[in-house]
XYZ file of C-alpha atoms in Angstrom:
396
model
C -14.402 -14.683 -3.756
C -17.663 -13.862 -1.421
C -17.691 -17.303 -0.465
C -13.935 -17.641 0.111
C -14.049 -14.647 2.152
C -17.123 -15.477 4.584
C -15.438 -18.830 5.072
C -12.245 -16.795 6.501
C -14.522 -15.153 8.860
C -15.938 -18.056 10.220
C -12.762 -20.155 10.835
C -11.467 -17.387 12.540
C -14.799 -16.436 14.426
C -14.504 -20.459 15.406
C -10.634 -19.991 16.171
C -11.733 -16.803 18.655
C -8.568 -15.218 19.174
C -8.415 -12.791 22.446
C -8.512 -9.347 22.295
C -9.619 -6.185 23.992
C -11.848 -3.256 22.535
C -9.559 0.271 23.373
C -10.789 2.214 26.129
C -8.062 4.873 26.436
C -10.282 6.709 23.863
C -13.290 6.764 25.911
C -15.824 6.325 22.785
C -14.370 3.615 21.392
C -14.440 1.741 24.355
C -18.771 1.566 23.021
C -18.248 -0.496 19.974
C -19.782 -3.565 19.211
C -16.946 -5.627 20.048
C -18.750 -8.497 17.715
C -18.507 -6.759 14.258
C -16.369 -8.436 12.338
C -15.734 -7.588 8.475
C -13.658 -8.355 5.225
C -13.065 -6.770 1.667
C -11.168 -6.962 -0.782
C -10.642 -4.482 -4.155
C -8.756 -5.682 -6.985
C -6.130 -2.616 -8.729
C -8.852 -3.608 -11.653
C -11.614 -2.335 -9.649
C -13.583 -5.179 -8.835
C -14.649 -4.851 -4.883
C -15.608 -8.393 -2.922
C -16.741 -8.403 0.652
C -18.210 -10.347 3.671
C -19.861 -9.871 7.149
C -19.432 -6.702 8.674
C -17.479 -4.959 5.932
C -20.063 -1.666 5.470
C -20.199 -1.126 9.200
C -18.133 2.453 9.699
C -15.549 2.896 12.129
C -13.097 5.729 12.925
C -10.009 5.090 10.589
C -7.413 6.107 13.651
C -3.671 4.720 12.686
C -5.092 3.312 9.321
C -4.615 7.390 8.035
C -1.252 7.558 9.008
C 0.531 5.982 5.457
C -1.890 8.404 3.658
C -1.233 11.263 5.060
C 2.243 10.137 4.988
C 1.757 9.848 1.073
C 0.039 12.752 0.608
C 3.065 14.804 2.661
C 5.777 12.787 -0.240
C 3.506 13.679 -3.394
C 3.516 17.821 -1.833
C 7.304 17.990 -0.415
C 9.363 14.961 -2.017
C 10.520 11.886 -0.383
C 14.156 13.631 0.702
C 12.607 16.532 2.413
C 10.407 14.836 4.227
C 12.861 12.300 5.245
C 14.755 14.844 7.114
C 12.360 15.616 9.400
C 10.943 11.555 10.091
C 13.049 8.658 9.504
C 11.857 5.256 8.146
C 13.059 2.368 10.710
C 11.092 0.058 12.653
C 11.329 1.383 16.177
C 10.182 -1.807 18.356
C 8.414 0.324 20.491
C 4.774 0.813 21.085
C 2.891 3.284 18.919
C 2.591 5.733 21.173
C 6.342 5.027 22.819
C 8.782 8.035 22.925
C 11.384 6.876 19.446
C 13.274 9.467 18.112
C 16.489 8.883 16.406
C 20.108 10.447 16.573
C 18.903 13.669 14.683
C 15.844 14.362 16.619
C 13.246 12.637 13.556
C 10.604 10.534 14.915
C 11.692 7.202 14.349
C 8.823 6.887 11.338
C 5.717 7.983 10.357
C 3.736 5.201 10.985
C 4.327 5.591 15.025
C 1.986 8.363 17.073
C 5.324 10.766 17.610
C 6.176 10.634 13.272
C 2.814 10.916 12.243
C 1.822 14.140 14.405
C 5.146 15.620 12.657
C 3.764 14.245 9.231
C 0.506 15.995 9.704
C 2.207 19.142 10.377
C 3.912 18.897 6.966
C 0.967 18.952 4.975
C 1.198 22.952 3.564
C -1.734 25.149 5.568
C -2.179 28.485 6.746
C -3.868 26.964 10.123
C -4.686 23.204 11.767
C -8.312 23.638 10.222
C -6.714 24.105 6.640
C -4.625 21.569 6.878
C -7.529 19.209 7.922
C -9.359 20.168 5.431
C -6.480 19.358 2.959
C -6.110 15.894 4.885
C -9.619 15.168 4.679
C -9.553 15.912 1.067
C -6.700 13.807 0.149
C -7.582 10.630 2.150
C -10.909 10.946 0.334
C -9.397 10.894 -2.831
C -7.795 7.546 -1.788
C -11.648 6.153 -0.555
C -12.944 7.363 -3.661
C -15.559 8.876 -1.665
C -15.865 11.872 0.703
C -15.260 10.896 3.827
C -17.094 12.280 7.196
C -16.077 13.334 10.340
C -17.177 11.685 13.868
C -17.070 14.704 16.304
C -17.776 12.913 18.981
C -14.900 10.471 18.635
C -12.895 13.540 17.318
C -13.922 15.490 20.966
C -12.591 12.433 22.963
C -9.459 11.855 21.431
C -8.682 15.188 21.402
C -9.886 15.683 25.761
C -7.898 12.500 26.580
C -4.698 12.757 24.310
C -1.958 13.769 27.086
C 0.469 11.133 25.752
C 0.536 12.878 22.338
C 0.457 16.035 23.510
C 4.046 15.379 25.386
C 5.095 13.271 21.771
C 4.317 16.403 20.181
C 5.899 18.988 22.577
C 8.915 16.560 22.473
C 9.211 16.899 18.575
C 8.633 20.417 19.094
C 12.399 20.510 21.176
C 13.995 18.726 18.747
C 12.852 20.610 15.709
C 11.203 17.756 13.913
C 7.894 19.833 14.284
C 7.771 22.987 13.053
C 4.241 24.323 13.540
C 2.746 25.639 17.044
C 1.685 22.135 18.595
C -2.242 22.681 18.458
C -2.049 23.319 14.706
C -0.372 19.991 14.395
C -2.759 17.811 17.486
C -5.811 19.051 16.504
C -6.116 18.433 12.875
C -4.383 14.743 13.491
C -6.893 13.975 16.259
C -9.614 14.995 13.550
C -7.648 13.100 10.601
C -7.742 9.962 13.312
C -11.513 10.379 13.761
C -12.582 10.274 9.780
C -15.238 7.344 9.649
C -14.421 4.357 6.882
C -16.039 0.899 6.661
C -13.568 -2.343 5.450
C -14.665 -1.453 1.722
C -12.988 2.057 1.795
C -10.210 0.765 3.332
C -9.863 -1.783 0.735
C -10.107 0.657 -1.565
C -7.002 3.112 -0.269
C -4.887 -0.212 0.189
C -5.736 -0.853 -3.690
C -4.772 2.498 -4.380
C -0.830 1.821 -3.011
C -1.263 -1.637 -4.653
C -1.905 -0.166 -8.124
C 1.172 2.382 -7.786
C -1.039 5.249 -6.643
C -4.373 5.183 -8.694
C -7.716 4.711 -7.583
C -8.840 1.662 -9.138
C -13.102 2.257 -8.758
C -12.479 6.355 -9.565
C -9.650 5.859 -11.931
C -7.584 8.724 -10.610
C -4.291 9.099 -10.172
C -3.889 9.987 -6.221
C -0.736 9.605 -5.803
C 2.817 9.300 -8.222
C 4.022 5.525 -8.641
C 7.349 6.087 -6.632
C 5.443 7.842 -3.549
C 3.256 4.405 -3.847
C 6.307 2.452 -3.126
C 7.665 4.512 -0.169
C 4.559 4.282 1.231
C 4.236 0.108 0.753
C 8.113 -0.020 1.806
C 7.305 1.580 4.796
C 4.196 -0.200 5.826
C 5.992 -3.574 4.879
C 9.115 -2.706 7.956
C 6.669 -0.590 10.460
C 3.064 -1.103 9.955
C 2.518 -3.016 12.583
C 4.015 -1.386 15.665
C 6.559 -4.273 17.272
C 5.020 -6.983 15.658
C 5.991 -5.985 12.490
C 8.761 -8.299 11.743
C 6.647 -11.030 12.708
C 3.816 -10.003 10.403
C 6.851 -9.806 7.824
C 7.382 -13.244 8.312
C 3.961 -14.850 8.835
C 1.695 -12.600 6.255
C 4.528 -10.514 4.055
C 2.210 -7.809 2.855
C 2.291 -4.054 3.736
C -0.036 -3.537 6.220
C -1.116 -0.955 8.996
C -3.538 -1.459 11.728
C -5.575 1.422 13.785
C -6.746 1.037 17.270
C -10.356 1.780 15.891
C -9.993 -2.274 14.794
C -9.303 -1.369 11.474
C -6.732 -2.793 9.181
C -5.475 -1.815 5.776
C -2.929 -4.149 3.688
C -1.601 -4.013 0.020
C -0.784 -6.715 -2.384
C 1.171 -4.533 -4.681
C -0.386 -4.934 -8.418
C -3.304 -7.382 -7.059
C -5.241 -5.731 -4.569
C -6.180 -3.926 -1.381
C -7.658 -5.788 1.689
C -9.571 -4.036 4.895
C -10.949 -5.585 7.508
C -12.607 -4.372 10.581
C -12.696 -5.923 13.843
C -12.599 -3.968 17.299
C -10.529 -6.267 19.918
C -6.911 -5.558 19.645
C -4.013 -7.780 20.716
C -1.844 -6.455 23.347
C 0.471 -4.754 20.329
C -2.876 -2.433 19.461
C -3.931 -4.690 16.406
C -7.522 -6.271 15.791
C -6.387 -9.944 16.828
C -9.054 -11.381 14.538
C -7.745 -9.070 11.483
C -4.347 -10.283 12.424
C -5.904 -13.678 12.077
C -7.905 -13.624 8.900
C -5.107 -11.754 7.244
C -2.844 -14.608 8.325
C -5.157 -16.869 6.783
C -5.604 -15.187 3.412
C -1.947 -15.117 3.000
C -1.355 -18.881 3.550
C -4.616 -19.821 1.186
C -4.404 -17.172 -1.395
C -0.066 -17.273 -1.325
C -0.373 -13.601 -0.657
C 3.284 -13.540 0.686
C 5.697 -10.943 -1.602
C 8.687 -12.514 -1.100
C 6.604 -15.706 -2.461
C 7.057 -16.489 -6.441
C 6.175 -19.638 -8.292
C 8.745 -22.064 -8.952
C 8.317 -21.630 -12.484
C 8.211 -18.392 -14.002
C 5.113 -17.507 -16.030
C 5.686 -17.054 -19.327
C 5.108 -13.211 -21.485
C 5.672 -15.157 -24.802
C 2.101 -15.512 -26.298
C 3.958 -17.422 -29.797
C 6.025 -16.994 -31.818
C 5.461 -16.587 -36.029
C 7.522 -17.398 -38.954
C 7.106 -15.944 -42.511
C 8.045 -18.432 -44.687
C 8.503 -16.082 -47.570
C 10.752 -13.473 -46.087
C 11.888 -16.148 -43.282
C 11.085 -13.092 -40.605
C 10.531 -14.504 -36.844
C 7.582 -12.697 -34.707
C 7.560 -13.354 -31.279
C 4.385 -11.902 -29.522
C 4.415 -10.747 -25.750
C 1.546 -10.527 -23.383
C 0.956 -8.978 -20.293
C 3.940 -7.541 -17.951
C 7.431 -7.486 -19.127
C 10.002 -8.025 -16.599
C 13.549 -9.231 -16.334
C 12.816 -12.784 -16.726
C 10.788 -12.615 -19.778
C 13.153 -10.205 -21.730
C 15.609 -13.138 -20.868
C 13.733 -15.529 -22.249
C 12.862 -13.510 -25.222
C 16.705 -13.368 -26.053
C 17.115 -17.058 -25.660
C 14.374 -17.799 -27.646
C 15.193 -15.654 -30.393
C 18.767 -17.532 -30.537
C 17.531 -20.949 -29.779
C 14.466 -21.082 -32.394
C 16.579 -22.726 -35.277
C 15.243 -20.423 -37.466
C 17.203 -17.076 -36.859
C 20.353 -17.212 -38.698
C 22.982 -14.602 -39.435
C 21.003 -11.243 -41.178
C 17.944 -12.874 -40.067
C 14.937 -10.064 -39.213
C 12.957 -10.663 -35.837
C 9.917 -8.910 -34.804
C 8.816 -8.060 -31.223
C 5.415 -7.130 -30.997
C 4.405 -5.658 -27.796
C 0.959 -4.933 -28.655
C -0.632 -7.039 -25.982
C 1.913 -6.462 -23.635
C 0.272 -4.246 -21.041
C 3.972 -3.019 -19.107
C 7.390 -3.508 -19.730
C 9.248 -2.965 -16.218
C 12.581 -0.494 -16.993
C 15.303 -2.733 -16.833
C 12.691 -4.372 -19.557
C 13.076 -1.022 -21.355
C 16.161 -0.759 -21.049
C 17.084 -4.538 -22.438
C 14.775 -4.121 -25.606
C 16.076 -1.043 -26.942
C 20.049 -2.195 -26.709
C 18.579 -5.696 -28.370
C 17.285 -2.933 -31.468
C 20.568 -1.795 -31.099
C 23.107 -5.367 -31.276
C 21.345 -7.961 -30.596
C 24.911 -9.537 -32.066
C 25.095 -12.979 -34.120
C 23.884 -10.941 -37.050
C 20.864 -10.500 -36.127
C 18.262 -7.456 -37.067
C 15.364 -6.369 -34.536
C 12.556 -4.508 -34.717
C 9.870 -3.801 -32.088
C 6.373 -3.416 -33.085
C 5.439 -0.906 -29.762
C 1.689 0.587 -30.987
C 1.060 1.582 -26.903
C 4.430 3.417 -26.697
C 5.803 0.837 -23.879
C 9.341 1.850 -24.835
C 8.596 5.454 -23.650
């Protein structure tokens, strides 16, 4: 995967897409503009990585779907939805989008995520840093520093979102005194990460809110797929419905050259490159991601043309005539499908017939899974008795 990586690097090194480092920050306008990085972190744990992927850089709109997250898991997904909506709002990320009701159009754009830091719970902007800093550390799996002097010049050249937040001020989407909102999401913006913690956080979402290296639980699995849902429609300022179409993972980029993307239930990707497109995204992450997606068929609205199969074998007791059939792995739809038709299309189940299912190496059973194998213990019909052999609890 090292290998497969680098080789992604150079094609798109070779490729040299344009770009510009951001100097509307004044110290990022000083990074190497030549650093160029890749990693990748499996929801199993397993981290992989090439070129430039422990340099640091200031995480900037990479925090914004974590603190997002972080302001679900405290308030719930309906209160915070009334104060920032969850549309795509074709405008740049720092453009003025607020919707009918006053919300910021979502919390992915500069004007919904100053609102969404305000909505973490603090007595003050420093406490509620200090709660953001701990949370988005949790998703690293590491504590994560501070670069003052990034944090300084952000916060002495940030006119435009002062306005954004004075606007959401006046239409009661924020709630706190502006400085207690700026201040800590200037700081939040300046957090230093290298491509392998960003990897990391993606992996995090991927695995439905736990850490894969630390193992803890960060955020709940339904927060996870807000978070994904939202990043898959607006993580990539206006060119998000083209990165729907062309790469089809949840992503979100930062102007520090960062980006983070998901694979939900395979992995997390970050890569770090400083020159940005003229949308505000590293052109050569846009590129490499593109790439990984067409190789590695990282597309999620991309499924093989034949389903893969959660029927390990099936057994037959030739004394009592009782049919096992053993499942493996994740149980979805399809497979509980499958499992029905095979149990009526073996030739060996007849009327008062008993058939085990034995879920003990099954590893998930998705609910309408659930819900299918309990009204198959209940009538399965033709006669038929069934029993399921559940030693992990799958069937809750």
């Amino acid at each position: 995967m090292n290998a497969a990586l680098a080789r992604v690097l150079d094609d798109v090194r070779r490729s040299d897409p344009p770009g510009a480092v951001a100097d509307y920050i004044p110290q990022l306008a000083h990074v190497d503009p030549d650093r160029f990085g890749i990693a990748t972190v499996s929801v199993a744990g397993h981290s992989y990585g090439a070129g430039d992927h422990r340099t640091p850089f200031t995480i900037q709109s990479i925090s914004k779907p974590f603190v997002y997250a972080l302001a679900l898991q405290t308030l719930g997904i309906e209160a915070v939805g009334e104060r920032i909506g969850v549309e795509p709002s074709g405008e740049a990320f720092n453009g003025i989008s607020f919707d009918a009701q006053g919300r910021p159009e979502n919390p992915l754009i500069n004007a919904g995520a100053i609102v969404c830091t305000s909505l973490i719970p603090a007595a003050d902007g420093a406490e509620r840093f200090a709660a953001i800093r701990a949370g988005l550390s949790r998703f690293a799996g590491r504590e994560l520093e501070l670069d003052d002097a990034v944090y300084l010049s952000e916060a002495a050249t940030g006119f435009r979102n002062l306005a954004l937040a004075a606007l959401a001020r006046s239409t009661d989407a924020l709630r706190t005194t502006v400085e207690d909102a700026l201040d800590p999401y200037f700081r939040q913006c300046s957090l230093l990460v290298d491509a392998h913690d960003v990897a990391v956080m993606g992996a995090t979402l991927a695995s439905g809110g736990v850490n894969p290296v630390t193992g803890e639980r960060v955020i709940s699995e339904p927060v996870a797929r807000q978070v994904l849902s939202v990043m898959a429609g607006c993580g990539m300022y206006d060119r998000s419905g083209a990165w729907l179409c062309t790469v089809g993972i949840p992503a979100k980029s930062g102007v520090g050259g960062g980006i983070v993307a998901a694979s939900p239930g395979e992995y997390g990707i970050g890569v770090f490159s400083p020159p940005l497109d003229d949308a505000g995204n590293s052109s050569r992450g846009v590129a490499a991601l593109q790439q990984l997606s067409d190789e590695f068929g990282l597309h999620m609205l991309s499924r093989p043309l034949t389903a893969v199969t959660a029927l390990a074998g099936i057994d037959v007791d030739p004394a009592s005539g009782r049919v096992t059939l053993r499942l493996r792995g994740e149980v979805d739809f399809v497979a509980t499908e499958q499992l029905v038709h095979e149990i009526l299309s073996t030739g060996q189940v007849r009327i008062g017939t008993a058939v085990t299912v034995d879920l003990t190496n099954a590893t998930r059973l998705a609910p309408v899974a659930r819900y299918l194998l309990t009204q198959m213990q209940h009538d399965l019909g033709y006669g038929v008795r069934v029993e399921i052999l559940d030693p992990s609890g799958l069937l809750g």
